[in-house]
Amino acid sequence: MKGSGMDDAVSAALSYFDSVDPALAADARLGWDALVAVSAPAGPTQHSVQTFLWVHLRHLAEGPDRGVEIARALGELLERLGRIGYAEIARSAVTEDLVRTADDAVWLQRYRAATEQSGIGAVDTELVTWQDLPTGTERSIVEKIGETLEVATIAGEFEPSKPGGRPLGVDALATRRRGVTDAVLTSDRGRNEAEAVLLEQLLDHRIELWSSYSEPRAELYLGLRDALHDAAQPMYGCVRRLESFIGCIGDGVPLTDSGYLPNDVVARIASTVFPPAERPLTVGRELDTEKVLTLRRLLMRVRLLRRSAGRVVPTARTRRLSSDGLWRVLTAGIVGTEYHPDAIAAEVVLARMIVGHDAADVEATADDLARLLRAEGWTHAGAEPAAEHAAPLARALVTELGALGAFELPQSAPVSTPESLGALATDEGKRLAAAVLRHRLLHTRYPSV
């Protein structure tokens, strides 16, 4: 829509408006200039039209009434330029509602719904969760995805495969849009000078975004970039361990009256799941066999096992998961995407593992964690967090990772726990830690948004 031809068309339309309604012309010019400012060099797209009208116009205009006037004037201009679909968006009830919504939380909810309903918003997928108001590199990527979805819509890719066929349902449409989004993110066509696809460019952007949040967080990410990029490829040692555990559960195992696995099942798991160097010294009740209990609770927390009628059984999706799928479930669920002290503690542990520090050095880990929590405004019982407050937050994750086999074991000690002998990550442990941290970077919404 840009270039001398479009510039001439815009100028001609504005000149006409100026001759019949100078106020309309002024509002149309203001709306057009602001729209171009948030559009790609090639010109406005449906995505940039929606972004300007639904996001920026609330703050650009002096009050909601002026915002609606500018939107309607822009609609008149777009219609005169032959962009009827864009004009309808500008004059729609959805646009007026979003411009007039004063409460930010209510606006955000309505904006998300409107964007999803439009069919060209970048949708969340297994690869990424988008920021509500993307900036920089992320904004450019979202624009590319929006353009691709718009072209796909025009080309009929979201229409029934047969003429006159039944329209696609909501779930089918969402699946196709996620497929388009992931294809854009991983396509060779999006590579930059460093030969990175858009997804890896987005990861770099998220590292920079989060590094700007506090100085300790910037220090946390130093030296991690290559490992985070490499973690796109899974390693399967911990996956095999979980598959073996699930295999011991089979179709289900009855729990004891106190809610634990029977002793014979605990013994079978201990001898089957863990290699000889990691097997517990004594095996009896599940409550006293920490590694078995830890893995069982982890599998339940990431919804691979569940309780049903006094039994532990695999969930429905567990039976359908490939090894790659199990890796994705583990790396997504072991810490999750909440911005919370427990998850921040996990980030510190994971980062220390990747760079080769002893994750079981609770004092050093707690010092790093307390400094990060203080810098980002967290408190403990109304006071600034200290190392003694932060230490317990890291221990549970170290225990879980130890049960997954993420740490090296000294040759002189056939049986050990990470807490007693130190916790230096194996190569696979470093990859697992990097994959979990990568997932958090790509799926956690920045806390200031």
Coordinates of C-alpha atoms in Angstrom, one line a residue:
M1 CA 0.0 0.0 0.0
K2 CA 3.0 2.3 0.0
G3 CA 5.1 3.8 -2.7
S4 CA 4.4 6.7 -5.0
G5 CA 1.1 5.3 -6.3
M6 CA -0.4 4.8 -2.9
D7 CA 1.0 8.1 -1.6
D8 CA -0.7 9.9 -4.5
A9 CA -4.0 8.0 -3.8
V10 CA -3.9 9.0 -0.1
S11 CA -3.1 12.6 -1.0
A12 CA -5.9 12.7 -3.4
A13 CA -8.4 11.2 -1.0
L14 CA -7.3 13.6 1.8
S15 CA -7.6 16.6 -0.6
Y16 CA -11.1 15.5 -1.5
F17 CA -12.1 15.2 2.2
D18 CA -10.5 18.6 2.9
S19 CA -12.8 20.2 0.3
V20 CA -16.0 18.8 1.8
D21 CA -15.2 18.4 5.5
P22 CA -11.9 19.8 6.8
A23 CA -12.4 18.2 10.2
L24 CA -12.8 14.8 8.6
A25 CA -9.7 15.3 6.6
A26 CA -7.7 16.3 9.6
D27 CA -8.8 13.2 11.6
A28 CA -8.2 10.9 8.6
R29 CA -4.7 12.3 8.1
L30 CA -4.0 11.9 11.8
G31 CA -5.3 8.3 11.8
W32 CA -3.4 7.4 8.6
D33 CA 0.0 8.8 9.8
A34 CA -0.4 6.9 13.1
L35 CA -1.4 3.7 11.2
V36 CA 1.7 3.9 8.9
A37 CA 3.9 4.4 12.0
V38 CA 2.9 0.9 13.3
S39 CA 2.9 -0.8 9.9
A40 CA 5.6 -2.6 8.0
P41 CA 7.5 -0.7 5.2
A42 CA 5.3 -2.4 2.6
G43 CA 2.2 -0.7 4.1
P44 CA -0.7 -1.4 6.4
T45 CA -2.1 -4.9 6.8
Q46 CA -5.1 -6.2 8.7
H47 CA -2.8 -6.9 11.6
S48 CA -1.4 -3.4 11.8
V49 CA -4.9 -1.9 11.3
Q50 CA -6.2 -3.9 14.3
T51 CA -3.1 -3.1 16.3
F52 CA -3.4 0.7 15.7
L53 CA -7.2 0.8 16.3
W54 CA -7.4 -1.6 19.2
V55 CA -4.1 -0.9 21.1
H56 CA -2.6 2.5 20.2
L57 CA -5.6 4.6 19.5
R58 CA -6.7 4.4 23.2
H59 CA -3.6 6.4 24.2
L60 CA -3.1 8.5 21.1
A61 CA -6.5 10.2 21.2
E62 CA -7.6 12.8 23.8
G63 CA -10.4 10.8 25.2
P64 CA -12.6 7.9 23.9
D65 CA -14.9 10.2 21.9
R66 CA -11.9 11.6 19.9
G67 CA -10.6 8.1 19.4
V68 CA -13.9 6.9 17.9
E69 CA -13.9 10.0 15.6
I70 CA -10.4 9.3 14.4
A71 CA -11.3 5.6 13.8
R72 CA -14.3 6.5 11.8
A73 CA -12.4 9.1 9.7
L74 CA -9.7 6.5 9.0
G75 CA -12.5 4.1 8.0
E76 CA -13.7 6.7 5.4
L77 CA -10.2 7.1 4.1
L78 CA -9.6 3.3 3.8
E79 CA -12.9 2.8 2.0
R80 CA -12.0 5.5 -0.5
L81 CA -8.7 3.7 -1.0
G82 CA -10.5 0.5 -1.8
R83 CA -9.6 -1.3 1.4
I84 CA -13.2 -2.1 2.3
G85 CA -12.4 -4.8 4.8
Y86 CA -10.0 -2.6 6.7
A87 CA -12.6 0.2 6.7
E88 CA -15.1 -2.1 8.2
I89 CA -12.7 -2.8 11.1
A90 CA -12.2 0.9 11.7
R91 CA -16.0 1.5 11.9
S92 CA -16.9 -1.6 13.7
A93 CA -18.6 -1.9 17.1
V94 CA -15.5 -3.9 18.3
T95 CA -13.2 -1.0 17.6
E96 CA -15.5 1.5 19.4
D97 CA -15.9 -0.8 22.4
L98 CA -12.1 -1.3 22.7
V99 CA -11.4 2.4 22.3
R100 CA -14.0 3.3 25.0
T101 CA -12.9 0.6 27.5
A102 CA -11.1 2.5 30.3
D103 CA -10.2 -0.4 32.6
D104 CA -6.9 -2.0 31.4
A105 CA -7.7 -5.4 32.7
V106 CA -11.1 -5.5 31.0
W107 CA -9.6 -4.0 27.9
L108 CA -6.9 -6.7 27.8
Q109 CA -9.5 -9.5 28.1
R110 CA -11.6 -8.0 25.3
Y111 CA -8.6 -7.3 23.1
R112 CA -7.5 -10.9 23.3
A113 CA -10.9 -12.1 22.4
A114 CA -11.2 -9.7 19.5
T115 CA -7.8 -10.7 18.2
E116 CA -8.6 -14.4 18.3
Q117 CA -12.0 -13.8 16.6
S118 CA -10.3 -11.8 13.8
G119 CA -8.4 -14.9 12.7
I120 CA -5.2 -13.2 11.9
G121 CA -3.7 -12.7 15.3
A122 CA -0.5 -14.7 16.1
V123 CA -1.8 -17.6 18.2
D124 CA -0.1 -19.3 21.1
T125 CA 1.4 -22.7 20.2
E126 CA 3.6 -25.3 21.8
L127 CA 6.5 -23.3 20.5
V128 CA 5.7 -19.9 21.9
T129 CA 3.3 -17.8 24.0
W130 CA 3.1 -14.2 22.7
Q131 CA 3.4 -11.1 24.8
D132 CA 0.2 -9.1 24.9
L133 CA 1.9 -6.0 23.5
P134 CA 5.0 -7.3 21.6
T135 CA 7.9 -5.0 21.0
G136 CA 11.0 -4.9 18.8
T137 CA 11.8 -8.2 17.1
E138 CA 8.8 -9.9 18.5
R139 CA 6.5 -7.2 17.0
S140 CA 8.1 -7.8 13.6
I141 CA 7.6 -11.5 13.8
V142 CA 4.0 -11.1 14.9
E143 CA 3.4 -8.8 11.9
K144 CA 4.9 -11.4 9.6
I145 CA 2.6 -14.1 11.0
G146 CA -0.4 -11.8 10.7
E147 CA 0.4 -11.1 7.1
T148 CA 0.7 -14.8 6.4
L149 CA -2.6 -15.6 8.1
E150 CA -4.3 -12.8 6.2
V151 CA -3.0 -14.2 2.9
A152 CA -4.0 -17.7 3.9
T153 CA -7.5 -16.5 4.7
I154 CA -7.8 -14.7 1.4
A155 CA -6.5 -17.8 -0.4
G156 CA -9.2 -19.9 1.2
E157 CA -6.9 -22.1 3.3
F158 CA -9.3 -21.9 6.2
E159 CA -12.3 -22.8 4.1
P160 CA -13.9 -26.3 3.8
S161 CA -11.8 -28.6 1.5
K162 CA -14.9 -29.2 -0.7
P163 CA -17.1 -26.5 -2.3
G164 CA -20.2 -26.1 -0.2
G165 CA -18.7 -28.2 2.5
R166 CA -19.3 -27.7 6.2
P167 CA -17.4 -24.8 7.7
L168 CA -14.5 -25.6 9.8
G169 CA -15.2 -25.7 13.5
V170 CA -13.5 -23.6 16.1
D171 CA -11.0 -26.3 17.1
A172 CA -10.1 -27.1 13.5
L173 CA -9.5 -23.4 12.7
A174 CA -7.3 -23.0 15.7
T175 CA -5.3 -26.0 14.8
R176 CA -4.7 -24.7 11.3
R177 CA -3.7 -21.3 12.5
R178 CA -1.3 -22.8 15.0
G179 CA 0.2 -24.8 12.1
V180 CA 0.7 -21.7 10.0
T181 CA 2.2 -19.9 13.0
D182 CA 4.7 -22.7 13.7
A183 CA 5.5 -22.9 10.0
V184 CA 6.4 -19.2 9.9
L185 CA 8.5 -19.5 13.0
T186 CA 10.6 -22.4 11.8
S187 CA 10.7 -21.7 8.0
D188 CA 14.1 -21.2 6.3
R189 CA 12.6 -18.2 4.7
G190 CA 12.8 -16.3 8.0
R191 CA 16.5 -16.9 8.6
N192 CA 18.6 -13.9 9.3
E193 CA 22.3 -13.2 8.7
A194 CA 23.3 -15.6 11.5
E195 CA 21.2 -18.3 9.8
A196 CA 18.7 -18.3 12.7
V197 CA 15.0 -19.0 12.0
L198 CA 12.4 -16.7 13.5
L199 CA 11.9 -18.8 16.5
E200 CA 15.5 -18.6 17.5
Q201 CA 15.5 -14.8 16.8
L202 CA 12.5 -14.6 19.1
L203 CA 14.5 -16.5 21.8
D204 CA 17.3 -13.9 21.5
H205 CA 14.8 -11.1 21.8
R206 CA 13.3 -12.7 24.9
I207 CA 16.7 -13.1 26.5
E208 CA 17.3 -9.4 26.0
L209 CA 13.8 -8.5 27.2
W210 CA 14.2 -10.4 30.4
S211 CA 17.8 -9.3 30.9
S212 CA 16.5 -5.7 31.0
Y213 CA 14.3 -6.5 34.0
S214 CA 17.0 -6.4 36.6
E215 CA 20.8 -6.5 36.8
P216 CA 20.9 -9.8 38.6
R217 CA 18.7 -11.3 35.9
A218 CA 21.0 -10.0 33.2
E219 CA 23.9 -11.7 35.0
L220 CA 21.9 -14.9 35.3
Y221 CA 21.6 -15.1 31.5
L222 CA 25.3 -14.4 30.8
G223 CA 26.9 -17.3 29.0
L224 CA 23.6 -19.2 28.5
R225 CA 22.6 -18.1 25.0
D226 CA 24.3 -21.0 23.0
A227 CA 23.0 -23.6 25.5
L228 CA 19.4 -22.3 25.2
H229 CA 19.5 -22.4 21.4
D230 CA 21.0 -26.0 21.5
A231 CA 18.2 -27.1 23.8
A232 CA 15.7 -27.0 20.9
Q233 CA 17.0 -30.6 20.3
P234 CA 16.0 -33.1 23.1
M235 CA 18.0 -35.7 24.9
Y236 CA 16.3 -38.8 26.0
G237 CA 18.0 -40.2 29.1
C238 CA 15.5 -38.7 31.5
V239 CA 12.7 -39.5 29.1
R240 CA 13.6 -43.2 29.1
R241 CA 13.6 -43.0 32.9
L242 CA 10.1 -41.7 33.0
E243 CA 8.9 -44.1 30.4
S244 CA 10.3 -46.9 32.5
F245 CA 8.5 -45.6 35.6
I246 CA 5.2 -45.4 33.7
G247 CA 5.8 -48.9 32.4
C248 CA 6.0 -50.2 36.0
I249 CA 2.7 -48.6 36.7
G250 CA 1.2 -50.3 33.6
D251 CA -2.6 -49.9 33.5
G252 CA -2.7 -48.9 37.1
V253 CA -1.5 -49.7 40.6
P254 CA -3.6 -49.7 43.8
L255 CA -2.4 -47.4 46.6
T256 CA -2.1 -48.4 50.2
D257 CA -4.6 -47.1 52.7
S258 CA -2.2 -44.3 53.5
G259 CA -2.0 -43.3 49.9
Y260 CA 1.4 -44.7 48.8
L261 CA 2.6 -47.3 46.3
P262 CA 2.8 -50.9 47.6
N263 CA 6.3 -52.0 48.7
D264 CA 6.7 -54.5 45.9
V265 CA 5.9 -51.9 43.3
V266 CA 8.4 -49.5 45.0
A267 CA 11.1 -52.3 44.8
R268 CA 10.3 -53.0 41.2
I269 CA 10.6 -49.3 40.3
A270 CA 13.8 -48.9 42.2
S271 CA 15.5 -51.8 40.4
T272 CA 14.0 -51.1 37.0
V273 CA 14.1 -47.3 36.7
F274 CA 17.4 -46.4 38.3
P275 CA 20.8 -47.6 37.2
P276 CA 22.8 -49.5 39.8
A277 CA 24.9 -46.4 40.8
E278 CA 21.7 -44.5 41.6
R279 CA 19.6 -47.1 43.4
P280 CA 18.6 -46.3 47.0
L281 CA 20.6 -48.1 49.7
T282 CA 17.4 -49.4 51.2
V283 CA 14.1 -50.0 49.6
G284 CA 10.9 -50.3 51.6
R285 CA 8.0 -48.0 51.9
E286 CA 7.6 -45.4 49.2
L287 CA 7.6 -42.7 51.8
D288 CA 11.1 -43.8 52.8
T289 CA 12.4 -44.2 49.2
E290 CA 12.8 -40.6 48.2
K291 CA 13.7 -41.0 44.5
V292 CA 10.7 -43.2 43.8
L293 CA 8.4 -40.9 45.7
T294 CA 9.9 -37.8 44.0
L295 CA 9.5 -39.2 40.5
R296 CA 5.9 -40.4 41.2
R297 CA 4.9 -37.0 42.5
L298 CA 6.6 -35.3 39.5
L299 CA 4.7 -37.5 37.0
M300 CA 1.5 -36.6 38.7
R301 CA 2.3 -32.9 38.8
V302 CA 2.9 -32.8 35.1
R303 CA -0.3 -34.9 34.6
L304 CA 1.3 -38.0 33.2
L305 CA -0.1 -40.1 36.1
R306 CA -3.2 -39.4 38.2
R307 CA -5.2 -40.9 41.1
S308 CA -8.4 -42.6 40.3
A309 CA -10.5 -44.7 42.7
G310 CA -7.6 -45.4 45.0
R311 CA -5.2 -46.3 42.2
V312 CA -2.4 -44.5 40.3
V313 CA -3.1 -44.7 36.6
P314 CA -1.6 -43.2 33.4
T315 CA -3.6 -40.2 32.1
A316 CA -5.2 -40.6 28.7
R317 CA -2.6 -38.5 26.9
T318 CA 0.3 -40.5 28.4
R319 CA -0.6 -43.5 26.3
R320 CA -0.4 -41.4 23.1
L321 CA 2.8 -39.6 23.8
S322 CA 6.0 -40.2 21.8
S323 CA 9.4 -39.8 23.4
D324 CA 9.6 -36.3 21.9
G325 CA 6.1 -35.5 23.3
L326 CA 7.2 -36.7 26.8
W327 CA 10.2 -34.5 26.6
R328 CA 8.0 -31.5 25.8
V329 CA 5.6 -32.3 28.6
L330 CA 8.5 -32.6 31.1
T331 CA 10.3 -29.4 30.1
A332 CA 7.1 -27.5 30.0
G333 CA 5.7 -28.8 33.3
I334 CA 8.7 -29.2 35.7
V335 CA 8.8 -25.5 36.5
G336 CA 6.0 -23.9 34.4
T337 CA 5.6 -20.3 33.3
E338 CA 4.5 -18.4 36.4
Y339 CA 6.4 -15.4 37.5
H340 CA 6.7 -16.4 41.1
P341 CA 9.5 -16.8 43.7
D342 CA 9.4 -20.6 43.4
A343 CA 9.9 -20.4 39.7
I344 CA 12.5 -17.8 40.0
A345 CA 14.4 -20.1 42.4
A346 CA 14.2 -22.8 39.8
E347 CA 15.7 -20.4 37.2
V348 CA 18.7 -19.8 39.4
V349 CA 19.2 -23.5 39.9
L350 CA 18.9 -24.2 36.2
A351 CA 21.3 -21.4 35.2
R352 CA 23.9 -22.6 37.7
M353 CA 23.6 -26.1 36.3
I354 CA 24.1 -25.0 32.7
V355 CA 27.3 -23.1 33.5
G356 CA 28.7 -25.9 35.6
H357 CA 28.2 -24.7 39.1
D358 CA 27.3 -27.0 42.0
A359 CA 23.5 -26.8 42.1
A360 CA 23.5 -28.4 45.6
D361 CA 25.7 -25.5 46.9
V362 CA 22.6 -24.2 48.7
E363 CA 24.4 -21.2 50.2
A364 CA 25.7 -19.8 46.9
T365 CA 22.4 -20.6 45.2
A366 CA 20.4 -18.9 47.9
D367 CA 22.7 -15.8 47.8
D368 CA 22.1 -15.5 44.0
L369 CA 18.4 -16.1 44.4
A370 CA 17.9 -13.6 47.3
R371 CA 19.7 -10.9 45.3
L372 CA 17.5 -11.5 42.3
L373 CA 14.3 -11.5 44.4
R374 CA 15.3 -8.2 46.1
A375 CA 16.2 -6.6 42.8
E376 CA 12.7 -7.5 41.3
G377 CA 10.8 -6.2 44.3
W378 CA 9.8 -9.4 46.1
T379 CA 9.5 -9.5 49.9
H380 CA 9.4 -12.2 52.5
A381 CA 7.0 -11.5 55.4
G382 CA 7.3 -7.8 54.6
A383 CA 11.1 -7.8 54.6
E384 CA 13.6 -8.1 51.8
P385 CA 14.5 -11.8 51.1
A386 CA 17.7 -13.0 52.6
A387 CA 19.6 -16.2 51.8
E388 CA 18.0 -18.2 54.6
H389 CA 14.6 -17.3 53.2
A390 CA 15.5 -18.3 49.6
A391 CA 17.3 -21.6 50.3
P392 CA 14.2 -23.8 50.7
L393 CA 12.8 -22.7 47.4
A394 CA 15.7 -24.4 45.5
R395 CA 15.9 -27.7 47.3
A396 CA 12.8 -29.4 45.8
L397 CA 14.0 -28.8 42.3
V398 CA 17.5 -30.2 43.0
T399 CA 15.8 -33.3 44.4
E400 CA 13.6 -33.7 41.4
L401 CA 16.5 -33.2 38.9
G402 CA 18.6 -35.7 40.9
A403 CA 15.9 -38.3 40.6
L404 CA 15.9 -37.7 36.8
G405 CA 19.6 -38.4 36.7
A406 CA 20.7 -34.9 35.9
F407 CA 23.8 -34.9 38.1
E408 CA 27.2 -36.6 38.0
L409 CA 27.9 -39.2 40.7
P410 CA 31.4 -39.6 42.1
Q411 CA 33.0 -43.0 41.3
S412 CA 33.9 -43.5 44.9
A413 CA 30.2 -43.4 46.0
P414 CA 28.0 -46.0 44.4
V415 CA 24.9 -44.6 46.0
S416 CA 24.3 -40.9 46.7
T417 CA 22.0 -38.0 46.7
P418 CA 22.8 -34.6 45.1
E419 CA 22.5 -32.8 48.4
S420 CA 25.1 -35.0 50.1
L421 CA 27.8 -35.1 47.5
G422 CA 27.3 -32.1 45.3
A423 CA 25.3 -31.6 42.1
L424 CA 27.3 -31.0 39.0
A425 CA 25.1 -31.5 36.0
T426 CA 25.9 -34.1 33.4
D427 CA 25.7 -33.1 29.7
E428 CA 22.2 -34.4 29.6
G429 CA 21.4 -32.6 32.9
K430 CA 22.6 -29.3 31.4
R431 CA 20.5 -29.9 28.3
L432 CA 17.4 -30.6 30.4
A433 CA 18.1 -27.4 32.5
A434 CA 18.5 -25.4 29.3
A435 CA 15.3 -26.8 27.8
V436 CA 13.3 -25.9 30.9
L437 CA 14.7 -22.4 30.9
R438 CA 14.2 -22.0 27.2
H439 CA 10.5 -23.0 27.6
R440 CA 10.1 -20.4 30.4
L441 CA 11.7 -17.7 28.1
L442 CA 9.4 -18.5 25.2
H443 CA 6.2 -18.9 27.2
T444 CA 6.3 -16.6 30.2
R445 CA 4.6 -13.2 29.9
Y446 CA 6.9 -10.4 30.9
P447 CA 5.7 -9.2 34.3
S448 CA 5.3 -5.5 33.4
V449 CA 2.8 -6.2 30.7

